[in-house]
Amino acid sequence: MIQVVLPKNLQILAGVGRIVELHVSGPVTQRSILDALEESYPALLGTLRDRNTKKRRAMIRFFACEEDLSAESPDAELPQEVASGKEPFLIIGAIAGG
Amino acid sequence: MSGVRVLVGTRKGAFVLTSDGSRKSWRIEGPHFAGWEIYHVKGSPADPKRLYASQSSGWFGQVLQRSNDGGKTWEAAGNDFQYEGTTGTHTWYDGSPHPWEFKRVWHIEPSLSDPEMIYAGVEDAALFASRDGGSTWAEMPGLRTHETAPSWAPGAGGLCLHTIVIDPTNPDRVFIAISAAGVFRSEDAGKSWQPANRGLRSNTMPDEDAEVGHCVHRIAIHPSRPNTLFMQKHWDVMRSDDGAESWREISGNLPTDFGFVIDVNSNEPDTVYVVPITSDSHHFVSEGKLRVYRSKTGGDDWEALTKGLPQKDCYVNVLRDAMTVDQLDPCGVYFGTSGGQVYASADGGDSWDAIVRDLPPVLSVEVQTLK
């Protein structure tokens, strides 16, 4: 199972805890994880990426294995540690302000 | 026994304040949606248990919440606000063309008769409608595609459609207000629109009495007199007696005629309330005094209402959706401040008490009168 860590505001919106476990079929990519996440928790539709273009919202970041993957292609395969569930896929609200 | 439910949207969540008809003792529930900006919460006049809340965030975008039990529990409804067709551009602050972009829902206006039917006024300015309780949304594009729309420019808060007034005697007639485009009126339930700004003057425009471009902050009507509208403009308090065909100034003896809120006493259609704000550069009340001004003559002659309100060292603002009135007699008047206070008057404004003093900055206040 893939482990996804959500920011606090989205945990409340989706009614879940800090970590969500997802089953992802096929290649494990940003897109496949977000597709599975939105299918399981429709309240998150539009909060991470545009509903239609699927473009990542400007103040959302994706981290895993101590790397910032935000600018990677949404169809690039994520590290094996994420695919195996050993490491979580982190969804972060960008730090802003002072 | 009658009661009231006050719905408060703040920078960091929503709160529900309830009282019996005496409006003296209050129960405060919240925050709902903690950490999110709640621009507006409003109940359906047709089903008081049905509430809607606009929840938004610069990080996570727009969420539309719905409650079927008077605000005890909530569920996320639809948030797919797509402009119809090609969006084009409006005018940016510097006068250059700027693409139309959805940012948030500023104002929710439920139908007077159908709890499933709601309008939403959004930034960048457009009107959306839902016929299934907020699950799906469709733009009413006749407004945004009006021939004047490319000239619309944002006010300080953005290019927002912040006010929606449905004529209670004719639901096909709808008034909306946009900062900074002005008032528009529809006679066909939102399909087509006409500017309704004759009589307004704004020195922030090269043509002071242009057809559009006025920064209207709020309009209000009394249900018994839908042809009479009151307006708090950026500067100037205005009145129309011909369904917004024309406006005349009624600022009279107000200490300043800049402000955001305006509302009408539910029992007295000529009794009007405003909260004067020092200026557009000083978004706080003047002289350190929080004063509601009331006119019992439909404008021009205003009296300061101060009993129970801070009269020194007070520097708060009251935003455009943050005043409302209930349907009881005497009329209850409510408003919230940028300092997080929500004040209530159970006697038409003669005296005030703080329901709560330390909420996050208040964005909106609505009230439901419960039978």
JSON list of N, CA and C in Angstrom, two decimals, chain B residues 117-161:
[
{"chain": "B", "resi": 117, "resn": "MET", "atom": "N", "xyz": [-31.72, 25.41, -4.66]},
{"chain": "B", "resi": 117, "resn": "MET", "atom": "CA", "xyz": [-31.30, 26.41, -5.65]},
{"chain": "B", "resi": 117, "resn": "MET", "atom": "C", "xyz": [-30.49, 27.51, -4.95]},
{"chain": "B", "resi": 118, "resn": "ILE", "atom": "N", "xyz": [-29.29, 27.74, -5.43]},
{"chain": "B", "resi": 118, "resn": "ILE", "atom": "CA", "xyz": [-28.44, 28.80, -4.86]},
{"chain": "B", "resi": 118, "resn": "ILE", "atom": "C", "xyz": [-27.66, 29.50, -5.95]},
{"chain": "B", "resi": 119, "resn": "TYR", "atom": "N", "xyz": [-27.41, 30.78, -5.68]},
{"chain": "B", "resi": 119, "resn": "TYR", "atom": "CA", "xyz": [-26.49, 31.54, -6.51]},
{"chain": "B", "resi": 119, "resn": "TYR", "atom": "C", "xyz": [-25.17, 31.68, -5.74]},
{"chain": "B", "resi": 120, "resn": "ALA", "atom": "N", "xyz": [-24.08, 31.81, -6.50]},
{"chain": "B", "resi": 120, "resn": "ALA", "atom": "CA", "xyz": [-22.78, 32.11, -5.89]},
{"chain": "B", "resi": 120, "resn": "ALA", "atom": "C", "xyz": [-22.12, 33.23, -6.68]},
{"chain": "B", "resi": 121, "resn": "GLY", "atom": "N", "xyz": [-21.69, 34.25, -5.96]},
{"chain": "B", "resi": 121, "resn": "GLY", "atom": "CA", "xyz": [-20.93, 35.34, -6.57]},
{"chain": "B", "resi": 121, "resn": "GLY", "atom": "C", "xyz": [-19.46, 35.10, -6.32]},
{"chain": "B", "resi": 122, "resn": "VAL", "atom": "N", "xyz": [-18.65, 35.17, -7.38]},
{"chain": "B", "resi": 122, "resn": "VAL", "atom": "CA", "xyz": [-17.27, 34.74, -7.27]},
{"chain": "B", "resi": 122, "resn": "VAL", "atom": "C", "xyz": [-16.31, 35.83, -7.69]},
{"chain": "B", "resi": 123, "resn": "GLU", "atom": "N", "xyz": [-15.05, 35.61, -7.38]},
{"chain": "B", "resi": 123, "resn": "GLU", "atom": "CA", "xyz": [-13.89, 36.37, -7.86]},
{"chain": "B", "resi": 123, "resn": "GLU", "atom": "C", "xyz": [-13.07, 35.43, -8.77]},
{"chain": "B", "resi": 124, "resn": "ASP", "atom": "N", "xyz": [-12.68, 35.83, -9.97]},
{"chain": "B", "resi": 124, "resn": "ASP", "atom": "CA", "xyz": [-12.99, 37.04, -10.70]},
{"chain": "B", "resi": 124, "resn": "ASP", "atom": "C", "xyz": [-14.46, 37.05, -11.07]},
{"chain": "B", "resi": 125, "resn": "ALA", "atom": "N", "xyz": [-15.03, 38.24, -11.15]},
{"chain": "B", "resi": 125, "resn": "ALA", "atom": "CA", "xyz": [-16.48, 38.43, -11.06]},
{"chain": "B", "resi": 125, "resn": "ALA", "atom": "C", "xyz": [-17.27, 37.61, -12.06]},
{"chain": "B", "resi": 126, "resn": "ALA", "atom": "N", "xyz": [-18.15, 36.80, -11.53]},
{"chain": "B", "resi": 126, "resn": "ALA", "atom": "CA", "xyz": [-19.11, 36.04, -12.31]},
{"chain": "B", "resi": 126, "resn": "ALA", "atom": "C", "xyz": [-20.17, 35.50, -11.37]},
{"chain": "B", "resi": 127, "resn": "LEU", "atom": "N", "xyz": [-21.29, 35.12, -11.96]},
{"chain": "B", "resi": 127, "resn": "LEU", "atom": "CA", "xyz": [-22.40, 34.55, -11.20]},
{"chain": "B", "resi": 127, "resn": "LEU", "atom": "C", "xyz": [-22.57, 33.09, -11.59]},
{"chain": "B", "resi": 128, "resn": "PHE", "atom": "N", "xyz": [-22.62, 32.23, -10.59]},
{"chain": "B", "resi": 128, "resn": "PHE", "atom": "CA", "xyz": [-22.86, 30.81, -10.80]},
{"chain": "B", "resi": 128, "resn": "PHE", "atom": "C", "xyz": [-24.17, 30.42, -10.13]},
{"chain": "B", "resi": 129, "resn": "ALA", "atom": "N", "xyz": [-24.77, 29.33, -10.60]},
{"chain": "B", "resi": 129, "resn": "ALA", "atom": "CA", "xyz": [-26.00, 28.83, -9.99]},
{"chain": "B", "resi": 129, "resn": "ALA", "atom": "C", "xyz": [-25.92, 27.32, -9.84]},
{"chain": "B", "resi": 130, "resn": "SER", "atom": "N", "xyz": [-26.51, 26.84, -8.78]},
{"chain": "B", "resi": 130, "resn": "SER", "atom": "CA", "xyz": [-26.64, 25.40, -8.57]},
{"chain": "B", "resi": 130, "resn": "SER", "atom": "C", "xyz": [-28.11, 25.08, -8.31]},
{"chain": "B", "resi": 131, "resn": "ARG", "atom": "N", "xyz": [-28.58, 24.01, -8.93]},
{"chain": "B", "resi": 131, "resn": "ARG", "atom": "CA", "xyz": [-29.97, 23.59, -8.72]},
{"chain": "B", "resi": 131, "resn": "ARG", "atom": "C", "xyz": [-30.05, 22.28, -7.95]},
{"chain": "B", "resi": 132, "resn": "ASP", "atom": "N", "xyz": [-28.90, 21.83, -7.44]},
{"chain": "B", "resi": 132, "resn": "ASP", "atom": "CA", "xyz": [-28.89, 20.56, -6.69]},
{"chain": "B", "resi": 132, "resn": "ASP", "atom": "C", "xyz": [-28.15, 20.71, -5.36]},
{"chain": "B", "resi": 133, "resn": "GLY", "atom": "N", "xyz": [-28.42, 21.82, -4.70]},
{"chain": "B", "resi": 133, "resn": "GLY", "atom": "CA", "xyz": [-27.86, 22.00, -3.38]},
{"chain": "B", "resi": 133, "resn": "GLY", "atom": "C", "xyz": [-26.35, 22.18, -3.35]},
{"chain": "B", "resi": 134, "resn": "GLY", "atom": "N", "xyz": [-25.79, 22.69, -4.43]},
{"chain": "B", "resi": 134, "resn": "GLY", "atom": "CA", "xyz": [-24.37, 22.98, -4.45]},
{"chain": "B", "resi": 134, "resn": "GLY", "atom": "C", "xyz": [-23.50, 21.84, -4.95]},
{"chain": "B", "resi": 135, "resn": "SER", "atom": "N", "xyz": [-24.13, 20.74, -5.38]},
{"chain": "B", "resi": 135, "resn": "SER", "atom": "CA", "xyz": [-23.32, 19.62, -5.88]},
{"chain": "B", "resi": 135, "resn": "SER", "atom": "C", "xyz": [-22.67, 19.95, -7.22]},
{"chain": "B", "resi": 136, "resn": "THR", "atom": "N", "xyz": [-23.44, 20.59, -8.10]},
{"chain": "B", "resi": 136, "resn": "THR", "atom": "CA", "xyz": [-22.89, 20.99, -9.40]},
{"chain": "B", "resi": 136, "resn": "THR", "atom": "C", "xyz": [-23.21, 22.46, -9.63]},
{"chain": "B", "resi": 137, "resn": "TRP", "atom": "N", "xyz": [-22.34, 23.10, -10.40]},
{"chain": "B", "resi": 137, "resn": "TRP", "atom": "CA", "xyz": [-22.46, 24.54, -10.63]},
{"chain": "B", "resi": 137, "resn": "TRP", "atom": "C", "xyz": [-22.36, 24.84, -12.11]},
{"chain": "B", "resi": 138, "resn": "ALA", "atom": "N", "xyz": [-23.12, 25.82, -12.54]},
{"chain": "B", "resi": 138, "resn": "ALA", "atom": "CA", "xyz": [-23.05, 26.30, -13.92]},
{"chain": "B", "resi": 138, "resn": "ALA", "atom": "C", "xyz": [-22.99, 27.82, -13.89]},
{"chain": "B", "resi": 139, "resn": "GLU", "atom": "N", "xyz": [-22.10, 28.37, -14.68]},
{"chain": "B", "resi": 139, "resn": "GLU", "atom": "CA", "xyz": [-22.04, 29.81, -14.76]},
{"chain": "B", "resi": 139, "resn": "GLU", "atom": "C", "xyz": [-23.27, 30.35, -15.47]},
{"chain": "B", "resi": 140, "resn": "MET", "atom": "N", "xyz": [-23.72, 31.54, -15.06]},
{"chain": "B", "resi": 140, "resn": "MET", "atom": "CA", "xyz": [-24.74, 32.28, -15.81]},
{"chain": "B", "resi": 140, "resn": "MET", "atom": "C", "xyz": [-23.95, 33.33, -16.60]},
{"chain": "B", "resi": 141, "resn": "PRO", "atom": "N", "xyz": [-23.53, 32.99, -17.81]},
{"chain": "B", "resi": 141, "resn": "PRO", "atom": "CA", "xyz": [-22.48, 33.77, -18.47]},
{"chain": "B", "resi": 141, "resn": "PRO", "atom": "C", "xyz": [-22.92, 35.12, -19.00]},
{"chain": "B", "resi": 142, "resn": "GLY", "atom": "N", "xyz": [-24.22, 35.39, -18.99]},
{"chain": "B", "resi": 142, "resn": "GLY", "atom": "CA", "xyz": [-24.67, 36.67, -19.51]},
{"chain": "B", "resi": 142, "resn": "GLY", "atom": "C", "xyz": [-24.06, 37.85, -18.80]},
{"chain": "B", "resi": 143, "resn": "LEU", "atom": "N", "xyz": [-23.68, 37.67, -17.55]},
{"chain": "B", "resi": 143, "resn": "LEU", "atom": "CA", "xyz": [-23.08, 38.78, -16.80]},
{"chain": "B", "resi": 143, "resn": "LEU", "atom": "C", "xyz": [-21.62, 38.98, -17.22]},
{"chain": "B", "resi": 144, "resn": "ARG", "atom": "N", "xyz": [-20.82, 37.93, -17.11]},
{"chain": "B", "resi": 144, "resn": "ARG", "atom": "CA", "xyz": [-19.38, 38.06, -17.38]},
{"chain": "B", "resi": 144, "resn": "ARG", "atom": "C", "xyz": [-19.11, 38.39, -18.84]},
{"chain": "B", "resi": 145, "resn": "THR", "atom": "N", "xyz": [-20.04, 38.05, -19.71]},
{"chain": "B", "resi": 145, "resn": "THR", "atom": "CA", "xyz": [-19.84, 38.36, -21.13]},
{"chain": "B", "resi": 145, "resn": "THR", "atom": "C", "xyz": [-20.53, 39.66, -21.53]},
{"chain": "B", "resi": 146, "resn": "HIS", "atom": "N", "xyz": [-20.98, 40.42, -20.55]},
{"chain": "B", "resi": 146, "resn": "HIS", "atom": "CA", "xyz": [-21.56, 41.73, -20.86]},
{"chain": "B", "resi": 146, "resn": "HIS", "atom": "C", "xyz": [-20.53, 42.55, -21.63]},
{"chain": "B", "resi": 147, "resn": "GLU", "atom": "N", "xyz": [-21.00, 43.40, -22.52]},
{"chain": "B", "resi": 147, "resn": "GLU", "atom": "CA", "xyz": [-20.08, 44.15, -23.40]},
{"chain": "B", "resi": 147, "resn": "GLU", "atom": "C", "xyz": [-19.12, 45.04, -22.62]},
{"chain": "B", "resi": 148, "resn": "THR", "atom": "N", "xyz": [-19.46, 45.40, -21.39]},
{"chain": "B", "resi": 148, "resn": "THR", "atom": "CA", "xyz": [-18.58, 46.26, -20.60]},
{"chain": "B", "resi": 148, "resn": "THR", "atom": "C", "xyz": [-17.54, 45.48, -19.81]},
{"chain": "B", "resi": 149, "resn": "ALA", "atom": "N", "xyz": [-17.65, 44.16, -19.77]},
{"chain": "B", "resi": 149, "resn": "ALA", "atom": "CA", "xyz": [-16.81, 43.37, -18.86]},
{"chain": "B", "resi": 149, "resn": "ALA", "atom": "C", "xyz": [-15.31, 43.55, -19.08]},
{"chain": "B", "resi": 150, "resn": "PRO", "atom": "N", "xyz": [-14.83, 43.70, -20.31]},
{"chain": "B", "resi": 150, "resn": "PRO", "atom": "CA", "xyz": [-13.38, 43.90, -20.46]},
{"chain": "B", "resi": 150, "resn": "PRO", "atom": "C", "xyz": [-12.86, 45.14, -19.73]},
{"chain": "B", "resi": 151, "resn": "SER", "atom": "N", "xyz": [-13.76, 46.08, -19.41]},
{"chain": "B", "resi": 151, "resn": "SER", "atom": "CA", "xyz": [-13.32, 47.30, -18.71]},
{"chain": "B", "resi": 151, "resn": "SER", "atom": "C", "xyz": [-13.41, 47.17, -17.20]},
{"chain": "B", "resi": 152, "resn": "TRP", "atom": "N", "xyz": [-13.98, 46.10, -16.69]},
{"chain": "B", "resi": 152, "resn": "TRP", "atom": "CA", "xyz": [-14.11, 45.96, -15.25]},
{"chain": "B", "resi": 152, "resn": "TRP", "atom": "C", "xyz": [-12.72, 45.80, -14.63]},
{"chain": "B", "resi": 153, "resn": "ALA", "atom": "N", "xyz": [-12.49, 46.47, -13.52]},
{"chain": "B", "resi": 153, "resn": "ALA", "atom": "CA", "xyz": [-11.19, 46.42, -12.85]},
{"chain": "B", "resi": 153, "resn": "ALA", "atom": "C", "xyz": [-11.40, 46.05, -11.39]},
{"chain": "B", "resi": 154, "resn": "PRO", "atom": "N", "xyz": [-10.44, 45.38, -10.78]},
{"chain": "B", "resi": 154, "resn": "PRO", "atom": "CA", "xyz": [-10.63, 44.95, -9.39]},
{"chain": "B", "resi": 154, "resn": "PRO", "atom": "C", "xyz": [-10.53, 46.11, -8.40]},
{"chain": "B", "resi": 155, "resn": "GLY", "atom": "N", "xyz": [-11.28, 45.99, -7.30]},
{"chain": "B", "resi": 155, "resn": "GLY", "atom": "CA", "xyz": [-11.05, 46.84, -6.15]},
{"chain": "B", "resi": 155, "resn": "GLY", "atom": "C", "xyz": [-9.91, 46.26, -5.34]},
{"chain": "B", "resi": 156, "resn": "ALA", "atom": "N", "xyz": [-9.68, 46.84, -4.17]},
{"chain": "B", "resi": 156, "resn": "ALA", "atom": "CA", "xyz": [-8.54, 46.39, -3.35]},
{"chain": "B", "resi": 156, "resn": "ALA", "atom": "C", "xyz": [-8.66, 44.91, -2.98]},
{"chain": "B", "resi": 157, "resn": "GLY", "atom": "N", "xyz": [-9.89, 44.42, -2.86]},
{"chain": "B", "resi": 157, "resn": "GLY", "atom": "CA", "xyz": [-10.08, 43.02, -2.48]},
{"chain": "B", "resi": 157, "resn": "GLY", "atom": "C", "xyz": [-10.13, 42.07, -3.66]},
{"chain": "B", "resi": 158, "resn": "GLY", "atom": "N", "xyz": [-9.99, 42.61, -4.88]},
{"chain": "B", "resi": 158, "resn": "GLY", "atom": "CA", "xyz": [-10.09, 41.75, -6.06]},
{"chain": "B", "resi": 158, "resn": "GLY", "atom": "C", "xyz": [-11.33, 42.10, -6.85]},
{"chain": "B", "resi": 159, "resn": "LEU", "atom": "N", "xyz": [-11.46, 41.49, -8.03]},
{"chain": "B", "resi": 159, "resn": "LEU", "atom": "CA", "xyz": [-12.63, 41.72, -8.88]},
{"chain": "B", "resi": 159, "resn": "LEU", "atom": "C", "xyz": [-13.71, 40.74, -8.44]},
{"chain": "B", "resi": 160, "resn": "CYS", "atom": "N", "xyz": [-14.48, 41.17, -7.45]},
{"chain": "B", "resi": 160, "resn": "CYS", "atom": "CA", "xyz": [-15.37, 40.22, -6.76]},
{"chain": "B", "resi": 160, "resn": "CYS", "atom": "C", "xyz": [-16.83, 40.59, -6.96]},
{"chain": "B", "resi": 161, "resn": "LEU", "atom": "N", "xyz": [-17.64, 39.58, -7.20]},
{"chain": "B", "resi": 161, "resn": "LEU", "atom": "CA", "xyz": [-19.09, 39.73, -7.17]},
{"chain": "B", "resi": 161, "resn": "LEU", "atom": "C", "xyz": [-19.51, 39.37, -5.74]}
]
